[in-house]
Amino acid sequence: MKVPLSRPDITALEKKYVIKVLNSGHLSFGDTLLRFEQSFCDTFNVSHAAAMNSGTSALHVAVKALGLQTGDEVITTPYSFVASGNCLLYEGVKPVFVDIDSDTFNIDTTLIEPAITTNTKAILVVHVFGQPCNMDEIQRIADKHKLFIIEDACEAIGATWKGNPVGTLGDMGVFAFYPNKQITTGEGGILLTDNERYFNLACSLRNQGRDPGSDWLTHDRIGYNYRMSDLQAAVGLAQMERLKTILTKRERAAARYVRLIRKAGLPVKTLKPLPDSTMSWFVFIVKLPEGADRALVIERLARSGVQSKPYFPSIHLFPVYRSQYGFNPGDFPVSESTSDRTIAIPFYTNITFKEQSHVVKSLGEALKGED
Ligand SMILES: *Cc1c(COP(=O)(O)O)cnc(C)c1O
């Protein structure tokens, strides 16, 4: 049996909407894009949503819309996908990493205040693997020190903190739609905000610096082509209509993994939702026991047809972060030891019980070394 790491869930509805756009003649900045954006305002009760061609683009635009620049510092987590760090580097903003909590893999909020300097302008939180950060603590610190909050909610669409959707809790929030995310547009992202000024700036920045209402060949500032096409929005609109079902299926699949792993008595750690929050399951991560040979586990899983990947390497140890900012191994021990021991195992909306049983059985054998 072959079980892939990830697989998008595309139905007849996505195909129908894409064909409709193709037939409409409006492939960019059409009605479908507006409807896709509106679906986020309605679903997440937020005033503005600006879709873009990737989550990374939307994060970059968020950083620019806040006016962050060289000399500014932003506090963030090293245990994330590289884009949450790179969006700062694009603008010469210094990433100030603080270590993570060993249970949630999210930023350790007790370490934020000691890292604040006179140059600190914002906290960029990442709800890693769909587990919300402690937003009460983040908000308290941001209020006290007058800092902006950017939420990288790229892995957390539909997750809630005390009943409120993540992605709408800071000054700006971003979701992403790469094919392994909860919902996809092939490639894509969206920026959410209640602030009209940030929204207008974001719309200009994604569209070659044209201010809203400006003529097509008027460029009011340096912008980018970060636009999402209506073909992508068509896929996304169908996915948004099915969001509840998708999230429920993923939650069920995650619960099945937890049960199967417990039943098999595997010595691995899995993520547990915190009491104050609901998770949105992005990938399924297991933390291997200390001393386990992860590369060998991954290789053995592959031999059983099970795809797996180390998830995530710590961002501060990538070459440019080390050379430009002097980060070294040992700087963030919890993040690094987590990076050394976590793997993502196959997880997607329509994963079957049979596939999951095979994964857990294979993982047990891989850990024991029985081939
Ligand atoms: C997926 C993801 C992004 C954005 O990725 P894109 O491929 O650019 O859409 C950003 N941050 C995190 C934490 C992610 O997982």
mmCIF file of C-alpha atoms in Angstrom, residues 128-274:
data_model
loop_
_atom_site.group_PDB
_atom_site.id
_atom_site.type_symbol
_atom_site.label_atom_id
_atom_site.label_comp_id
_atom_site.label_asym_id
_atom_site.label_seq_id
_atom_site.Cartn_x
_atom_site.Cartn_y
_atom_site.Cartn_z
ATOM 1 C CA VAL A 128 2.037 26.063 13.965
ATOM 2 C CA PHE A 129 0.350 22.928 12.609
ATOM 3 C CA GLY A 130 -3.036 24.603 13.248
ATOM 4 C CA GLN A 131 -2.608 24.930 17.028
ATOM 5 C CA PRO A 132 -3.495 28.479 18.156
ATOM 6 C CA CYS A 133 -0.927 30.468 20.124
ATOM 7 C CA ASN A 134 -1.986 31.910 23.462
ATOM 8 C CA MET A 135 -3.504 35.052 21.973
ATOM 9 C CA ASP A 136 -4.496 36.546 25.334
ATOM 10 C CA GLU A 137 -0.860 36.667 26.375
ATOM 11 C CA ILE A 138 0.280 37.924 22.954
ATOM 12 C CA GLN A 139 -2.363 40.677 23.008
ATOM 13 C CA ARG A 140 -1.478 41.689 26.569
ATOM 14 C CA ILE A 141 2.215 42.033 25.665
ATOM 15 C CA ALA A 142 1.446 43.858 22.409
ATOM 16 C CA ASP A 143 -0.846 46.327 24.187
ATOM 17 C CA LYS A 144 1.627 46.961 26.978
ATOM 18 C CA HIS A 145 4.550 47.624 24.612
ATOM 19 C CA LYS A 146 2.531 49.123 21.728
ATOM 20 C CA LEU A 147 3.495 46.432 19.232
ATOM 21 C CA PHE A 148 1.693 45.294 16.107
ATOM 22 C CA ILE A 149 0.552 41.687 15.806
ATOM 23 C CA ILE A 150 0.816 39.787 12.530
ATOM 24 C CA GLU A 151 -0.749 36.337 12.598
ATOM 25 C CA ASP A 152 0.748 33.762 10.272
ATOM 26 C CA ALA A 153 -2.358 31.571 10.286
ATOM 27 C CA CYS A 154 -1.285 29.810 7.088
ATOM 28 C CA GLU A 155 -1.600 26.438 8.807
ATOM 29 C CA ALA A 156 -4.605 27.247 10.942
ATOM 30 C CA ILE A 157 -7.691 28.169 8.907
ATOM 31 C CA GLY A 158 -10.754 27.512 11.072
ATOM 32 C CA ALA A 159 -8.836 27.181 14.346
ATOM 33 C CA THR A 160 -10.212 29.250 17.209
ATOM 34 C CA TRP A 161 -8.852 30.859 20.345
ATOM 35 C CA LYS A 162 -11.576 31.214 23.022
ATOM 36 C CA GLY A 163 -14.178 30.907 20.286
ATOM 37 C CA ASN A 164 -12.634 33.528 17.989
ATOM 38 C CA PRO A 165 -11.092 32.554 14.657
ATOM 39 C CA VAL A 166 -7.323 32.859 14.420
ATOM 40 C CA GLY A 167 -6.230 35.071 11.553
ATOM 41 C CA THR A 168 -8.600 37.820 12.759
ATOM 42 C CA LEU A 169 -7.077 38.441 16.192
ATOM 43 C CA GLY A 170 -4.093 40.644 15.310
ATOM 44 C CA ASP A 171 -3.651 43.725 13.126
ATOM 45 C CA MET A 172 -3.407 41.454 10.107
ATOM 46 C CA GLY A 173 -3.701 37.720 9.554
ATOM 47 C CA VAL A 174 -2.780 35.450 6.662
ATOM 48 C CA PHE A 175 -4.082 32.096 5.399
ATOM 49 C CA ALA A 176 -2.382 30.071 2.658
ATOM 50 C CA PHE A 177 -3.683 27.695 0.002
ATOM 51 C CA TYR A 178 -0.800 25.541 -1.213
ATOM 52 C CA PRO A 179 -2.115 22.051 -2.097
ATOM 53 C CA ASN A 180 -1.117 20.517 1.258
ATOM 54 C CA LYS A 181 -3.063 23.077 3.296
ATOM 55 C CA GLN A 182 -6.543 22.456 4.673
ATOM 56 C CA ILE A 183 -8.033 24.183 1.615
ATOM 57 C CA THR A 184 -6.218 24.961 -1.615
ATOM 58 C CA THR A 185 -6.281 27.178 -4.675
ATOM 59 C CA GLY A 186 -3.252 25.433 -6.201
ATOM 60 C CA GLU A 187 -1.154 28.377 -5.054
ATOM 61 C CA GLY A 188 -2.550 31.258 -3.074
ATOM 62 C CA GLY A 189 -2.973 33.202 0.126
ATOM 63 C CA ILE A 190 -5.216 35.820 1.684
ATOM 64 C CA LEU A 191 -4.686 38.731 4.028
ATOM 65 C CA LEU A 192 -7.415 39.556 6.557
ATOM 66 C CA THR A 193 -7.750 42.821 8.447
ATOM 67 C CA ASP A 194 -10.317 45.096 10.045
ATOM 68 C CA ASN A 195 -8.145 48.113 9.260
ATOM 69 C CA GLU A 196 -9.186 49.892 6.074
ATOM 70 C CA ARG A 197 -5.849 51.663 5.603
ATOM 71 C CA TYR A 198 -3.876 48.397 5.730
ATOM 72 C CA PHE A 199 -6.389 46.830 3.371
ATOM 73 C CA ASN A 200 -6.093 49.628 0.800
ATOM 74 C CA LEU A 201 -2.312 49.471 1.006
ATOM 75 C CA ALA A 202 -2.389 45.681 0.635
ATOM 76 C CA CYS A 203 -4.607 45.971 -2.449
ATOM 77 C CA SER A 204 -2.189 48.490 -3.956
ATOM 78 C CA LEU A 205 0.928 46.471 -3.126
ATOM 79 C CA ARG A 206 -0.447 43.268 -4.640
ATOM 80 C CA ASN A 207 -1.422 45.152 -7.813
ATOM 81 C CA GLN A 208 1.724 46.947 -9.056
ATOM 82 C CA GLY A 209 1.260 49.847 -6.647
ATOM 83 C CA ARG A 210 -2.054 50.994 -8.096
ATOM 84 C CA ASP A 211 -4.217 52.688 -5.486
ATOM 85 C CA PRO A 212 -7.796 51.423 -5.392
ATOM 86 C CA GLY A 213 -9.633 53.301 -8.130
ATOM 87 C CA SER A 214 -6.447 54.293 -9.921
ATOM 88 C CA ASP A 215 -6.106 53.877 -13.646
ATOM 89 C CA TRP A 216 -4.450 50.651 -14.875
ATOM 90 C CA LEU A 217 -1.247 52.487 -15.866
ATOM 91 C CA THR A 218 -1.059 54.650 -12.759
ATOM 92 C CA HIS A 219 1.394 53.395 -10.162
ATOM 93 C CA ASP A 220 1.238 55.266 -6.897
ATOM 94 C CA ARG A 221 4.043 53.327 -5.200
ATOM 95 C CA ILE A 222 6.331 50.395 -5.893
ATOM 96 C CA GLY A 223 4.130 47.365 -5.900
ATOM 97 C CA TYR A 224 4.265 43.748 -6.923
ATOM 98 C CA ASN A 225 2.273 41.391 -9.030
ATOM 99 C CA TYR A 226 0.926 39.288 -6.189
ATOM 100 C CA ARG A 227 -2.559 38.918 -7.685
ATOM 101 C CA MET A 228 -4.636 35.751 -7.442
ATOM 102 C CA SER A 229 -6.369 34.788 -10.699
ATOM 103 C CA ASP A 230 -10.079 34.055 -10.864
ATOM 104 C CA LEU A 231 -9.257 30.465 -11.846
ATOM 105 C CA GLN A 232 -7.546 30.028 -8.501
ATOM 106 C CA ALA A 233 -10.345 31.889 -6.728
ATOM 107 C CA ALA A 234 -12.872 29.532 -8.354
ATOM 108 C CA VAL A 235 -11.158 26.524 -6.783
ATOM 109 C CA GLY A 236 -10.977 28.397 -3.497
ATOM 110 C CA LEU A 237 -14.620 29.432 -3.546
ATOM 111 C CA ALA A 238 -15.706 25.809 -3.878
ATOM 112 C CA GLN A 239 -13.295 24.820 -1.097
ATOM 113 C CA MET A 240 -14.689 27.561 1.152
ATOM 114 C CA GLU A 241 -18.231 26.287 0.561
ATOM 115 C CA ARG A 242 -17.016 22.879 1.752
ATOM 116 C CA LEU A 243 -14.765 24.237 4.537
ATOM 117 C CA LYS A 244 -16.832 22.894 7.442
ATOM 118 C CA THR A 245 -16.948 19.372 6.006
ATOM 119 C CA ILE A 246 -13.247 19.442 5.188
ATOM 120 C CA LEU A 247 -12.281 20.555 8.687
ATOM 121 C CA THR A 248 -14.568 17.982 10.310
ATOM 122 C CA LYS A 249 -13.099 15.161 8.224
ATOM 123 C CA ARG A 250 -9.580 16.245 9.113
ATOM 124 C CA GLU A 251 -10.452 16.412 12.781
ATOM 125 C CA ARG A 252 -11.864 12.885 12.616
ATOM 126 C CA ALA A 253 -8.756 11.633 10.830
ATOM 127 C CA ALA A 254 -6.536 13.229 13.463
ATOM 128 C CA ALA A 255 -8.567 11.649 16.271
ATOM 129 C CA ARG A 256 -8.235 8.269 14.526
ATOM 130 C CA TYR A 257 -4.448 8.650 14.408
ATOM 131 C CA VAL A 258 -4.351 9.500 18.105
ATOM 132 C CA ARG A 259 -6.434 6.392 18.921
ATOM 133 C CA LEU A 260 -4.424 4.082 16.658
ATOM 134 C CA ILE A 261 -1.115 5.339 18.042
ATOM 135 C CA ARG A 262 -2.306 4.932 21.613
ATOM 136 C CA LYS A 263 -3.663 1.452 20.935
ATOM 137 C CA ALA A 264 -0.370 0.400 19.361
ATOM 138 C CA GLY A 265 1.478 1.815 22.369
ATOM 139 C CA LEU A 266 3.912 3.768 20.193
ATOM 140 C CA PRO A 267 6.419 5.872 22.165
ATOM 141 C CA VAL A 268 5.703 9.034 20.163
ATOM 142 C CA LYS A 269 4.189 12.372 21.161
ATOM 143 C CA THR A 270 1.318 13.954 19.245
ATOM 144 C CA LEU A 271 -0.257 17.420 19.451
ATOM 145 C CA LYS A 272 -3.141 17.904 21.843
ATOM 146 C CA PRO A 273 -5.542 20.833 21.491
ATOM 147 C CA LEU A 274 -5.332 23.267 24.403
#
